[in-house]
Amino acid sequence: MSPLPLPQLPQHYIDQMKQLLRQEADAFLHSYDSQRAYGLRVNPVKWERHAAARNLTMRQFQLRSVPWCEEGFYYNEHSRPGKHPYHAAGLYYIQEPSAMSAVALLDPQPGEFILDLAAAPGGKSTQIAGRMRGEGVLIANEIHPQRAKILSENIERMGVANAIVTQADPHTLAAKFPMAFDRIMLDAPCSGEGMFRKDPGAIEEWSPDHVEACAARQWDIIQAAVTMLKPGGTIAYSTCTFNRRENEDIVDKWLAAFPEFRLAGTERIWPHLAEGEGHFVAVFQRTPAGEGGVLEHYAASHSVRPSAKSKGRRAPGRSERGTVRTADVHASFRHFEAWADEHLPGLALPSGTPLLFGEELYWLPQGNAAAMAFLNGGAALDRLRVPRAGLHLAHVRKNRIEPAHALALSCITGEQAALTLQAAADDARIAAFLRGEAIALTSDSEPVRAKGWMLVTVDGLPLGWGKASDGMLKNHYPKGLRSL
């Protein structure tokens, strides 16, 4: 299949790339005439546990390994993995192959306290979470409300139990979390030159002035980011653009302004040299000893002064919608525990504490001692917009528990539930479930008399909840996710 015709590339952009690449410029510009690569990145924990689904995915989508990411694969364009039930079950995430390089170089580890500062739509956050393997705490931040909502949905779909989604500007977070994080991912908003082939609309937005505006914005975000990295920590700065102004020039400015950082390495992926749209990554490490002037530099240039401690302690459950008494939080959680003992006996929550927002019960992850100190039982979330305060456990309604969709997807296998509906990917019941339809429960043409909450699984992968009664399964798949 030949690529779709692109709008005319701006002459300023062509001149820029010729100056940057010189003798390679023609090959680079001709890459726009080639078909782009398509990629997906698997969820490591579920991928390892579900051999049948893994083998079917490899065959059906004709997967080939992405060389710079061990959990990344190229897929056949026409196979449409995003329409398969495994996608809804969080077995994999559709992601441009070049973009997988940044987290691979950041090298997150289980048990760490990690920040993804500009996280939407969630490709890098879910990749970080996969490498953390449910241990530690990930804060995924996105300032724009609609994009933060999409980020939350993708983290939920991938079954991540140890992530908190915040919606804040970087400087607000810097005041909350000075020198807090072991690693930070900063996939900076950029001019999107690597998006031209994927999104031709990005061509129309490009201009030299736009590049300069992006560089200025990147520098502003960096000044907040560096204050949040602990001594000895690692930060990866990445863009999906090609010009030096947003890449090497930013690196040079960074090292000049913050000598306590050293450059651990850079990587560029070019679309004329590799299968991908292109990416730039620079990895910095902060010296282990001392603050080195970062906080002083930040306080001198910004009105918000970072503080290592929150004033006062936040009662669990307090939000912009009001305050929930601590006793109510614990009563709701005990009620949930009784429900889980009956319906989800294999539930294994990470280290954390319950939070209650109105009728919504969450499990706030706590992680290591450093993360626990900064989160302070949820106090650090005060006066922040928090679309997802950890794992959504349940809706608590008049002493009645309705398990959250996120809880189903956080399960690794259907064996964790007391009741399961097990079906193959091509079973008509799976398509009906994803459409929101009720399902008849039969075995050898006889109705199944099971009663209670049932976990629906596709080839063993948890997909969502239904409630069984009188031989029927009432569908609780979220209305906003249902297929037509």
Tab-separated table of C-alpha atoms in Angstrom:
chain	number	residue	atom	x	y	z
A	1	MET	CA	0.000	0.000	0.000
A	2	SER	CA	1.462	3.363	-1.013
A	3	PRO	CA	1.544	6.174	1.582
A	4	LEU	CA	-1.022	8.945	1.465
A	5	PRO	CA	0.201	12.157	-0.187
A	6	LEU	CA	1.484	14.720	2.287
A	7	PRO	CA	0.911	18.466	2.169
A	8	GLN	CA	3.888	20.386	0.812
A	9	LEU	CA	6.716	20.515	3.343
A	10	PRO	CA	7.562	24.102	4.373
A	11	GLN	CA	10.644	25.442	2.603
A	12	HIS	CA	12.092	26.619	5.932
A	13	TYR	CA	11.810	23.058	7.193
A	14	ILE	CA	13.485	21.622	4.073
A	15	ASP	CA	16.327	24.152	4.416
A	16	GLN	CA	16.678	23.296	8.112
A	17	MET	CA	17.007	19.574	7.399
A	18	LYS	CA	19.464	20.110	4.566
A	19	GLN	CA	21.658	22.184	6.839
A	20	LEU	CA	21.390	19.615	9.636
A	21	LEU	CA	21.874	16.423	7.605
A	22	ARG	CA	23.869	17.695	4.608
A	23	GLN	CA	24.599	14.679	2.364
A	24	GLU	CA	21.913	12.582	4.101
A	25	ALA	CA	19.184	15.192	3.589
A	26	ASP	CA	17.886	13.765	0.322
A	27	ALA	CA	17.480	10.294	1.823
A	28	PHE	CA	15.696	11.827	4.814
A	29	LEU	CA	13.297	13.857	2.668
A	30	HIS	CA	12.589	10.848	0.444
A	31	SER	CA	11.534	8.907	3.558
A	32	TYR	CA	8.283	10.884	3.428
A	33	ASP	CA	7.432	8.921	0.278
A	34	SER	CA	7.657	5.610	2.162
A	35	GLN	CA	4.987	3.850	4.202
A	36	ARG	CA	5.344	4.510	7.944
A	37	ALA	CA	5.943	1.722	10.454
A	38	TYR	CA	3.263	0.509	12.862
A	39	GLY	CA	4.072	-0.678	16.367
A	40	LEU	CA	2.641	-2.099	19.555
A	41	ARG	CA	4.231	-2.614	22.941
A	42	VAL	CA	3.167	-5.553	25.086
A	43	ASN	CA	2.231	-5.507	28.753
A	44	PRO	CA	5.081	-7.619	30.214
A	45	VAL	CA	3.257	-9.174	33.162
A	46	LYS	CA	0.207	-10.249	31.158
A	47	TRP	CA	2.310	-11.200	28.128
A	48	GLU	CA	4.395	-13.598	30.200
A	49	ARG	CA	1.416	-15.225	31.931
A	50	HIS	CA	-0.774	-15.875	28.883
A	51	ALA	CA	1.030	-18.119	26.411
A	52	ALA	CA	-2.013	-18.843	24.232
A	53	ALA	CA	-2.843	-15.178	23.811
A	54	ARG	CA	0.829	-14.387	23.220
A	55	ASN	CA	1.173	-16.979	20.485
A	56	LEU	CA	-2.049	-15.942	18.780
A	57	THR	CA	-0.972	-12.278	18.857
A	58	MET	CA	2.411	-13.081	17.328
A	59	ARG	CA	0.815	-15.029	14.476
A	60	GLN	CA	-2.262	-12.935	13.790
A	61	PHE	CA	-0.492	-9.563	13.711
A	62	GLN	CA	2.776	-10.851	12.182
A	63	LEU	CA	4.867	-9.269	14.922
A	64	ARG	CA	8.542	-8.412	14.459
A	65	SER	CA	10.810	-7.129	17.232
A	66	VAL	CA	11.633	-3.445	17.611
A	67	PRO	CA	15.431	-3.415	18.096
A	68	TRP	CA	15.607	-0.687	20.758
A	69	CYS	CA	12.735	-1.932	22.955
A	70	GLU	CA	12.474	-5.503	24.229
A	71	GLU	CA	8.690	-5.285	24.706
A	72	GLY	CA	8.109	-3.530	21.364
A	73	PHE	CA	6.977	-5.071	18.073
A	74	TYR	CA	6.150	-3.979	14.555
A	75	TYR	CA	2.809	-5.245	13.286
A	76	ASN	CA	1.231	-5.651	9.891
A	77	GLU	CA	-0.705	-2.493	9.065
A	78	HIS	CA	-3.771	-4.381	7.865
A	79	SER	CA	-4.117	-6.627	10.942
A	80	ARG	CA	-5.760	-3.897	13.091
A	81	PRO	CA	-4.755	-5.049	16.608
A	82	GLY	CA	-6.561	-2.079	18.131
A	83	LYS	CA	-9.877	-3.734	17.208
A	84	HIS	CA	-9.035	-7.054	18.868
A	85	PRO	CA	-10.383	-7.983	22.338
A	86	TYR	CA	-6.794	-8.360	23.581
A	87	HIS	CA	-6.403	-4.590	23.180
A	88	ALA	CA	-9.414	-3.977	25.442
A	89	ALA	CA	-7.924	-6.451	27.930
A	90	GLY	CA	-4.663	-4.482	28.143
A	91	LEU	CA	-2.377	-7.104	26.624
A	92	TYR	CA	-0.677	-4.424	24.509
A	93	TYR	CA	-0.580	-0.706	23.729
A	94	ILE	CA	-0.500	0.706	20.202
A	95	GLN	CA	2.572	2.956	20.034
A	96	GLU	CA	4.819	4.462	17.388
A	97	PRO	CA	8.041	2.383	17.460
A	98	SER	CA	10.535	5.273	17.772
A	99	ALA	CA	8.716	6.591	20.850
A	100	MET	CA	9.507	3.364	22.705
A	101	SER	CA	13.184	4.320	22.864
A	102	ALA	CA	12.912	6.971	25.591
A	103	VAL	CA	11.688	4.710	28.402
A	104	ALA	CA	14.115	1.977	27.346
A	105	LEU	CA	16.939	4.475	27.917
A	106	LEU	CA	15.431	5.814	31.156
A	107	ASP	CA	15.551	2.192	32.396
A	108	PRO	CA	12.937	2.342	35.206
A	109	GLN	CA	13.200	-0.319	37.891
A	110	PRO	CA	10.689	-2.048	40.204
A	111	GLY	CA	10.230	-0.318	43.544
A	112	GLU	CA	11.233	3.186	42.437
A	113	PHE	CA	9.378	6.514	42.788
A	114	ILE	CA	8.992	7.786	39.217
A	115	LEU	CA	7.402	10.786	37.525
A	116	ASP	CA	6.178	11.057	33.942
A	117	LEU	CA	5.820	14.821	33.749
A	118	ALA	CA	4.013	15.317	30.414
A	119	ALA	CA	2.393	11.930	30.195
A	120	ALA	CA	-0.645	11.945	27.870
A	121	PRO	CA	-1.806	9.916	26.084
A	122	GLY	CA	0.025	7.329	28.209
A	123	GLY	CA	2.421	5.416	25.969
A	124	LYS	CA	5.488	6.167	28.049
A	125	SER	CA	3.624	5.955	31.380
A	126	THR	CA	2.315	2.476	30.648
A	127	GLN	CA	5.753	1.421	29.401
A	128	ILE	CA	7.306	2.667	32.658
A	129	ALA	CA	4.604	0.865	34.645
A	130	GLY	CA	5.282	-2.357	32.766
A	131	ARG	CA	8.941	-2.209	33.711
A	132	MET	CA	8.071	-1.403	37.338
A	133	ARG	CA	6.049	-4.642	37.449
A	134	GLY	CA	3.596	-3.326	40.011
A	135	GLU	CA	6.282	-2.304	42.527
A	136	GLY	CA	6.912	1.315	43.540
A	137	VAL	CA	4.866	4.387	42.643
A	138	LEU	CA	4.420	6.152	39.308
A	139	ILE	CA	2.980	9.660	39.104
A	140	ALA	CA	1.721	10.381	35.592
A	141	ASN	CA	0.961	14.063	35.070
A	142	GLU	CA	-0.855	15.914	32.298
A	143	ILE	CA	-1.900	19.555	32.520
A	144	HIS	CA	-4.727	19.501	29.925
A	145	PRO	CA	-8.044	18.117	31.291
A	146	GLN	CA	-9.160	16.125	28.248
A	147	ARG	CA	-5.714	14.650	27.698
A	148	ALA	CA	-5.496	13.790	31.424
A	149	LYS	CA	-8.766	11.878	31.032
A	150	ILE	CA	-7.344	9.892	28.099
A	151	LEU	CA	-4.178	9.233	30.115
A	152	SER	CA	-6.249	7.865	32.994
A	153	GLU	CA	-8.232	5.606	30.655
A	154	ASN	CA	-5.079	4.139	29.115
A	155	ILE	CA	-3.470	3.498	32.497
A	156	GLU	CA	-6.685	1.778	33.558
A	157	ARG	CA	-6.883	-0.329	30.384
A	158	MET	CA	-3.326	-1.558	30.886
A	159	GLY	CA	-4.203	-2.725	34.397
A	160	VAL	CA	-1.744	-0.473	36.233
A	161	ALA	CA	-2.388	-0.570	39.991
A	162	ASN	CA	0.511	1.563	41.261
A	163	ALA	CA	0.014	4.819	39.325
A	164	ILE	CA	-1.456	8.169	40.363
A	165	VAL	CA	-2.675	10.514	37.611
A	166	THR	CA	-2.368	14.230	38.365
A	167	GLN	CA	-3.473	17.229	36.344
A	168	ALA	CA	-1.094	20.035	37.274
A	169	ASP	CA	1.371	22.472	35.787
A	170	PRO	CA	5.012	21.437	36.332
A	171	HIS	CA	5.750	24.235	38.786
A	172	THR	CA	2.892	23.229	41.074
A	173	LEU	CA	4.308	19.706	41.161
A	174	ALA	CA	7.796	21.076	41.793
A	175	ALA	CA	6.510	22.763	44.947
A	176	LYS	CA	5.021	19.465	46.120
A	177	PHE	CA	7.858	17.092	45.229
A	178	PRO	CA	11.316	18.738	45.531
A	179	MET	CA	14.134	16.208	45.060
A	180	ALA	CA	11.618	13.366	45.335
A	181	PHE	CA	11.907	11.081	42.318
A	182	ASP	CA	14.356	8.337	41.434
A	183	ARG	CA	13.639	8.836	37.730
A	184	ILE	CA	11.730	11.363	35.648
A	185	MET	CA	10.445	10.997	32.112
A	186	LEU	CA	10.064	14.315	30.299
A	187	ASP	CA	8.624	13.756	26.847
A	188	ALA	CA	8.514	17.457	26.135
A	189	PRO	CA	5.821	19.198	24.075
A	190	CYS	CA	7.557	19.911	20.784
A	191	SER	CA	7.065	21.104	17.212
A	192	GLY	CA	6.206	17.558	16.126
A	193	GLU	CA	8.468	17.207	13.101
A	194	GLY	CA	8.467	13.451	13.634
A	195	MET	CA	4.670	13.471	13.348
A	196	PHE	CA	4.520	14.768	9.764
A	197	ARG	CA	4.069	11.358	8.140
A	198	LYS	CA	1.671	10.144	10.849
A	199	ASP	CA	-0.292	13.385	11.185
A	200	PRO	CA	-0.093	15.668	8.130
A	201	GLY	CA	-1.912	18.353	10.115
A	202	ALA	CA	1.322	18.848	12.063
A	203	ILE	CA	2.914	20.169	8.867
A	204	GLU	CA	0.458	23.045	8.728
A	205	GLU	CA	1.248	24.019	12.338
A	206	TRP	CA	5.015	24.063	11.811
A	207	SER	CA	6.978	27.293	11.492
A	208	PRO	CA	10.343	28.623	12.734
A	209	ASP	CA	8.444	30.729	15.283
A	210	HIS	CA	6.647	27.606	16.507
A	211	VAL	CA	10.008	25.875	16.991
A	212	GLU	CA	11.260	28.816	19.070
A	213	ALA	CA	8.086	28.848	21.155
A	214	CYS	CA	8.439	25.134	21.816
A	215	ALA	CA	12.067	25.517	22.890
A	216	ALA	CA	11.104	28.259	25.333
A	217	ARG	CA	8.307	26.131	26.751
A	218	GLN	CA	10.613	23.125	27.052
A	219	TRP	CA	13.131	25.151	29.033
A	220	ASP	CA	10.434	26.356	31.416
A	221	ILE	CA	9.303	22.753	32.068
A	222	ILE	CA	12.905	21.570	32.497
A	223	GLN	CA	13.501	24.081	35.299
A	224	ALA	CA	10.622	22.517	37.232
A	225	ALA	CA	11.672	18.969	36.351
A	226	VAL	CA	15.250	19.237	37.610
A	227	THR	CA	14.104	20.366	41.063
A	228	MET	CA	12.085	17.163	41.446
A	229	LEU	CA	14.941	14.724	40.771
A	230	LYS	CA	16.703	13.338	43.824
A	231	PRO	CA	20.517	13.283	44.049
A	232	GLY	CA	21.812	10.362	42.024
A	233	GLY	CA	18.589	10.201	40.019
A	234	THR	CA	18.081	9.905	36.258
A	235	ILE	CA	15.969	11.994	33.918
A	236	ALA	CA	15.230	11.319	30.249
A	237	TYR	CA	14.362	14.263	28.009
A	238	SER	CA	12.794	13.360	24.689
A	239	THR	CA	11.122	14.952	21.679
A	240	CYS	CA	9.618	13.694	18.449
A	241	THR	CA	11.292	16.464	16.496
A	242	PHE	CA	14.527	16.779	14.515
A	243	ASN	CA	15.878	20.340	14.811
A	244	ARG	CA	18.848	21.160	17.024
A	245	ARG	CA	17.023	24.054	18.696
A	246	GLU	CA	14.735	21.694	20.627
A	247	ASN	CA	17.324	18.940	21.051
A	248	GLU	CA	21.105	19.503	21.228
A	249	ASP	CA	20.750	23.221	22.030
A	250	ILE	CA	18.490	22.357	24.963
A	251	VAL	CA	21.046	19.798	26.171
A	252	ASP	CA	23.845	22.374	26.033
A	253	LYS	CA	21.734	24.938	27.907
A	254	TRP	CA	20.812	22.330	30.523
A	255	LEU	CA	24.432	21.386	31.251
A	256	ALA	CA	25.496	25.030	31.411
A	257	ALA	CA	22.706	26.015	33.811
A	258	PHE	CA	22.887	22.930	36.032
A	259	PRO	CA	26.493	21.685	36.352
A	260	GLU	CA	25.402	19.092	38.928
A	261	PHE	CA	23.955	17.133	35.994
A	262	ARG	CA	25.996	15.047	33.619
A	263	LEU	CA	24.943	13.785	30.218
A	264	ALA	CA	24.779	9.984	30.308
A	265	GLY	CA	24.027	9.705	26.593
A	266	THR	CA	21.880	10.743	23.656
A	267	GLU	CA	20.122	8.826	20.927
A	268	ARG	CA	18.532	9.915	17.679
A	269	ILE	CA	16.307	7.665	15.590
A	270	TRP	CA	16.009	8.835	11.988
A	271	PRO	CA	13.187	7.694	9.680
A	272	HIS	CA	15.550	7.198	6.735
A	273	LEU	CA	17.819	4.917	8.797
A	274	ALA	CA	15.347	2.916	10.910
A	275	GLU	CA	11.724	1.748	10.930
A	276	GLY	CA	10.094	4.574	12.812
A	277	GLU	CA	9.018	8.192	12.598
A	278	GLY	CA	12.048	9.460	14.514
A	279	HIS	CA	12.832	10.439	18.102
A	280	PHE	CA	15.458	12.285	20.150
A	281	VAL	CA	16.408	11.214	23.689
A	282	ALA	CA	18.949	12.679	26.107
A	283	VAL	CA	19.566	10.981	29.459
A	284	PHE	CA	20.917	13.044	32.368
A	285	GLN	CA	22.124	11.936	35.785
A	286	ARG	CA	22.299	14.154	38.829
A	287	THR	CA	25.397	13.916	41.014
A	288	PRO	CA	24.763	11.918	44.190
A	289	ALA	CA	25.958	14.558	46.651
A	290	GLY	CA	24.331	17.858	47.532
A	291	GLU	CA	21.636	20.046	46.036
A	292	GLY	CA	24.166	21.838	43.850
A	293	GLY	CA	22.125	25.027	43.619
A	294	VAL	CA	19.145	23.627	41.722
A	295	LEU	CA	16.580	24.627	44.337
A	296	GLU	CA	18.188	28.034	44.853
A	297	HIS	CA	18.192	28.696	41.108
A	298	TYR	CA	14.567	27.632	40.898
A	299	ALA	CA	13.406	29.687	43.897
A	300	ALA	CA	15.148	32.772	42.521
A	301	SER	CA	13.381	32.539	39.170
A	302	HIS	CA	9.903	31.341	40.218
A	303	SER	CA	7.341	32.696	42.640
A	304	VAL	CA	6.531	29.259	44.097
A	305	ARG	CA	9.186	28.071	46.506
A	306	PRO	CA	9.568	24.289	46.774
A	307	SER	CA	9.055	22.828	50.226
A	308	ALA	CA	9.923	19.287	51.255
A	309	LYS	CA	6.984	19.065	53.661
A	310	SER	CA	3.263	19.663	53.282
A	311	LYS	CA	1.624	21.938	55.857
A	312	GLY	CA	-0.798	19.776	57.778
A	313	ARG	CA	-1.949	16.265	57.096
A	314	ARG	CA	-4.625	15.451	54.568
A	315	ALA	CA	-7.457	13.299	55.864
A	316	PRO	CA	-7.957	10.350	53.497
A	317	GLY	CA	-10.748	11.095	51.064
A	318	ARG	CA	-10.596	14.883	51.076
A	319	SER	CA	-10.944	16.460	47.653
A	320	GLU	CA	-12.399	19.524	45.982
A	321	ARG	CA	-15.794	17.848	46.358
A	322	GLY	CA	-15.622	17.860	50.142
A	323	THR	CA	-14.250	15.917	53.079
A	324	VAL	CA	-14.906	12.291	53.962
A	325	ARG	CA	-14.310	11.264	57.553
A	326	THR	CA	-11.456	8.834	58.175
A	327	ALA	CA	-13.887	6.463	59.880
A	328	ASP	CA	-16.011	6.378	56.713
A	329	VAL	CA	-12.961	5.555	54.605
A	330	HIS	CA	-12.002	2.593	56.747
A	331	ALA	CA	-15.598	1.387	57.011
A	332	SER	CA	-15.921	1.477	53.219
A	333	PHE	CA	-12.645	-0.364	52.787
A	334	ARG	CA	-13.645	-3.067	55.289
A	335	HIS	CA	-16.862	-3.497	53.335
A	336	PHE	CA	-14.820	-3.825	50.132
A	337	GLU	CA	-12.512	-6.375	51.762
A	338	ALA	CA	-15.510	-8.506	52.696
A	339	TRP	CA	-16.725	-8.291	49.096
A	340	ALA	CA	-13.265	-9.243	47.769
A	341	ASP	CA	-13.023	-12.243	50.119
A	342	GLU	CA	-16.165	-13.595	48.464
A	343	HIS	CA	-15.784	-12.514	44.838
A	344	LEU	CA	-12.077	-11.788	44.262
A	345	PRO	CA	-10.113	-13.977	46.692
A	346	GLY	CA	-6.938	-13.713	44.595
A	347	LEU	CA	-6.725	-9.916	44.891
A	348	ALA	CA	-3.203	-8.709	45.686
A	349	LEU	CA	-2.936	-4.950	46.257
A	350	PRO	CA	0.429	-3.159	46.329
A	351	SER	CA	1.532	-1.333	49.460
A	352	GLY	CA	-0.903	1.526	49.969
A	353	THR	CA	-3.836	3.083	51.772
A	354	PRO	CA	-7.551	3.517	50.932
A	355	LEU	CA	-8.992	6.862	49.831
A	356	LEU	CA	-12.666	7.730	49.403
A	357	PHE	CA	-13.899	10.403	46.995
A	358	GLY	CA	-17.642	10.637	47.479
A	359	GLU	CA	-18.783	7.084	46.671
A	360	GLU	CA	-15.600	6.134	44.832
A	361	LEU	CA	-13.076	3.992	46.703
A	362	TYR	CA	-9.436	4.102	45.572
A	363	TRP	CA	-6.237	2.415	46.675
A	364	LEU	CA	-3.408	4.966	46.875
A	365	PRO	CA	-0.029	3.244	46.294
A	366	GLN	CA	2.759	4.113	48.726
A	367	GLY	CA	5.875	2.367	47.436
A	368	ASN	CA	9.244	2.831	49.106
A	369	ALA	CA	10.006	4.947	52.160
A	370	ALA	CA	10.807	8.040	50.081
A	371	ALA	CA	7.527	7.822	48.180
A	372	MET	CA	5.594	7.263	51.422
A	373	ALA	CA	7.213	10.335	52.988
A	374	PHE	CA	6.330	12.593	50.080
A	375	LEU	CA	2.817	11.243	49.529
A	376	ASN	CA	2.145	11.372	53.275
A	377	GLY	CA	-0.989	9.241	53.091
A	378	GLY	CA	-2.370	11.439	50.328
A	379	ALA	CA	-1.521	14.824	51.849
A	380	ALA	CA	0.659	15.717	48.849
A	381	LEU	CA	-2.427	15.496	46.647
A	382	ASP	CA	-4.104	18.365	48.484
A	383	ARG	CA	-5.145	21.170	46.143
A	384	LEU	CA	-4.164	19.103	43.123
A	385	ARG	CA	-6.564	17.840	40.504
A	386	VAL	CA	-6.233	14.061	40.662
A	387	PRO	CA	-8.182	12.232	37.935
A	388	ARG	CA	-6.962	8.886	39.250
A	389	ALA	CA	-5.794	8.556	42.859
A	390	GLY	CA	-4.266	5.139	42.389
A	391	LEU	CA	-6.307	2.029	41.634
A	392	HIS	CA	-10.076	2.532	41.464
A	393	LEU	CA	-11.456	-0.318	43.564
A	394	ALA	CA	-15.203	0.150	43.696
A	395	HIS	CA	-18.307	2.299	43.840
A	396	VAL	CA	-19.605	2.162	47.435
A	397	ARG	CA	-23.338	2.777	47.325
A	398	LYS	CA	-25.439	2.417	50.482
A	399	ASN	CA	-23.321	-0.468	51.760
A	400	ARG	CA	-23.412	-2.074	48.324
A	401	ILE	CA	-20.147	-2.722	46.485
A	402	GLU	CA	-19.969	-2.394	42.711
A	403	PRO	CA	-16.447	-3.341	41.586
A	404	ALA	CA	-14.709	-0.821	39.332
A	405	HIS	CA	-13.712	-1.689	35.776
A	406	ALA	CA	-10.124	-0.795	36.719
A	407	LEU	CA	-10.163	-3.513	39.362
A	408	ALA	CA	-11.018	-6.148	36.754
A	409	LEU	CA	-8.217	-5.044	34.429
A	410	SER	CA	-5.695	-4.953	37.275
A	411	CYS	CA	-6.134	-8.712	37.642
A	412	ILE	CA	-3.516	-10.746	35.791
A	413	THR	CA	-5.637	-13.875	35.304
A	414	GLY	CA	-9.232	-14.934	35.733
A	415	GLU	CA	-8.095	-17.385	38.399
A	416	GLN	CA	-8.074	-14.518	40.894
A	417	ALA	CA	-11.891	-14.357	40.817
A	418	ALA	CA	-14.340	-16.779	42.407
A	419	LEU	CA	-16.567	-16.803	39.305
A	420	THR	CA	-15.367	-16.403	35.729
A	421	LEU	CA	-16.835	-16.518	32.274
A	422	GLN	CA	-14.086	-18.005	30.118
A	423	ALA	CA	-14.275	-17.514	26.360
A	424	ALA	CA	-11.945	-17.430	23.374
A	425	ALA	CA	-11.240	-14.290	21.376
A	426	ASP	CA	-13.443	-15.457	18.501
A	427	ASP	CA	-16.339	-16.457	20.790
A	428	ALA	CA	-19.492	-14.468	19.943
A	429	ARG	CA	-20.034	-13.855	23.663
A	430	ILE	CA	-16.881	-11.720	23.852
A	431	ALA	CA	-18.072	-9.452	21.037
A	432	ALA	CA	-21.481	-9.244	22.721
A	433	PHE	CA	-19.894	-8.363	26.064
A	434	LEU	CA	-17.858	-5.553	24.487
A	435	ARG	CA	-21.089	-4.210	22.968
A	436	GLY	CA	-22.647	-4.094	26.430
A	437	GLU	CA	-25.135	-6.919	25.896
A	438	ALA	CA	-26.400	-9.382	28.494
A	439	ILE	CA	-25.078	-12.922	28.057
A	440	ALA	CA	-26.845	-16.226	28.607
A	441	LEU	CA	-24.859	-18.488	30.930
A	442	THR	CA	-25.144	-22.056	29.661
A	443	SER	CA	-23.163	-25.275	29.935
A	444	ASP	CA	-24.027	-28.121	27.539
A	445	SER	CA	-27.318	-26.343	26.757
A	446	GLU	CA	-28.234	-26.080	30.441
A	447	PRO	CA	-28.334	-22.740	32.259
A	448	VAL	CA	-25.562	-22.009	34.744
A	449	ARG	CA	-27.032	-21.168	38.135
A	450	ALA	CA	-24.065	-19.142	39.396
A	451	LYS	CA	-24.952	-15.968	41.272
A	452	GLY	CA	-22.809	-12.943	41.998
A	453	TRP	CA	-20.054	-10.899	40.412
A	454	MET	CA	-18.336	-12.704	37.558
A	455	LEU	CA	-15.059	-11.773	35.858
A	456	VAL	CA	-15.316	-12.067	32.077
A	457	THR	CA	-12.072	-13.280	30.485
A	458	VAL	CA	-10.865	-13.611	26.907
A	459	ASP	CA	-8.377	-16.478	26.575
A	460	GLY	CA	-7.722	-16.040	30.301
A	461	LEU	CA	-7.229	-12.245	30.141
A	462	PRO	CA	-9.614	-10.305	32.413
A	463	LEU	CA	-11.875	-8.040	30.375
A	464	GLY	CA	-14.524	-6.681	32.757
A	465	TRP	CA	-17.341	-7.442	35.196
A	466	GLY	CA	-20.793	-8.928	34.861
A	467	LYS	CA	-23.317	-9.909	37.506
A	468	ALA	CA	-24.742	-13.424	37.259
A	469	SER	CA	-28.299	-14.242	38.212
A	470	ASP	CA	-30.971	-16.672	36.951
A	471	GLY	CA	-28.792	-18.019	34.149
A	472	MET	CA	-27.965	-14.573	32.726
A	473	LEU	CA	-24.971	-12.277	33.046
A	474	LYS	CA	-25.910	-8.620	33.417
A	475	ASN	CA	-23.286	-6.567	31.610
A	476	HIS	CA	-21.243	-4.030	33.609
A	477	TYR	CA	-18.774	-3.134	30.861
A	478	PRO	CA	-18.473	0.703	30.953
A	479	LYS	CA	-20.844	2.411	28.541
A	480	GLY	CA	-18.162	4.761	27.260
A	481	LEU	CA	-15.983	1.833	26.153
A	482	ARG	CA	-18.610	-0.253	24.417
A	483	SER	CA	-18.153	-1.055	20.734
A	484	LEU	CA	-20.890	-0.457	18.166
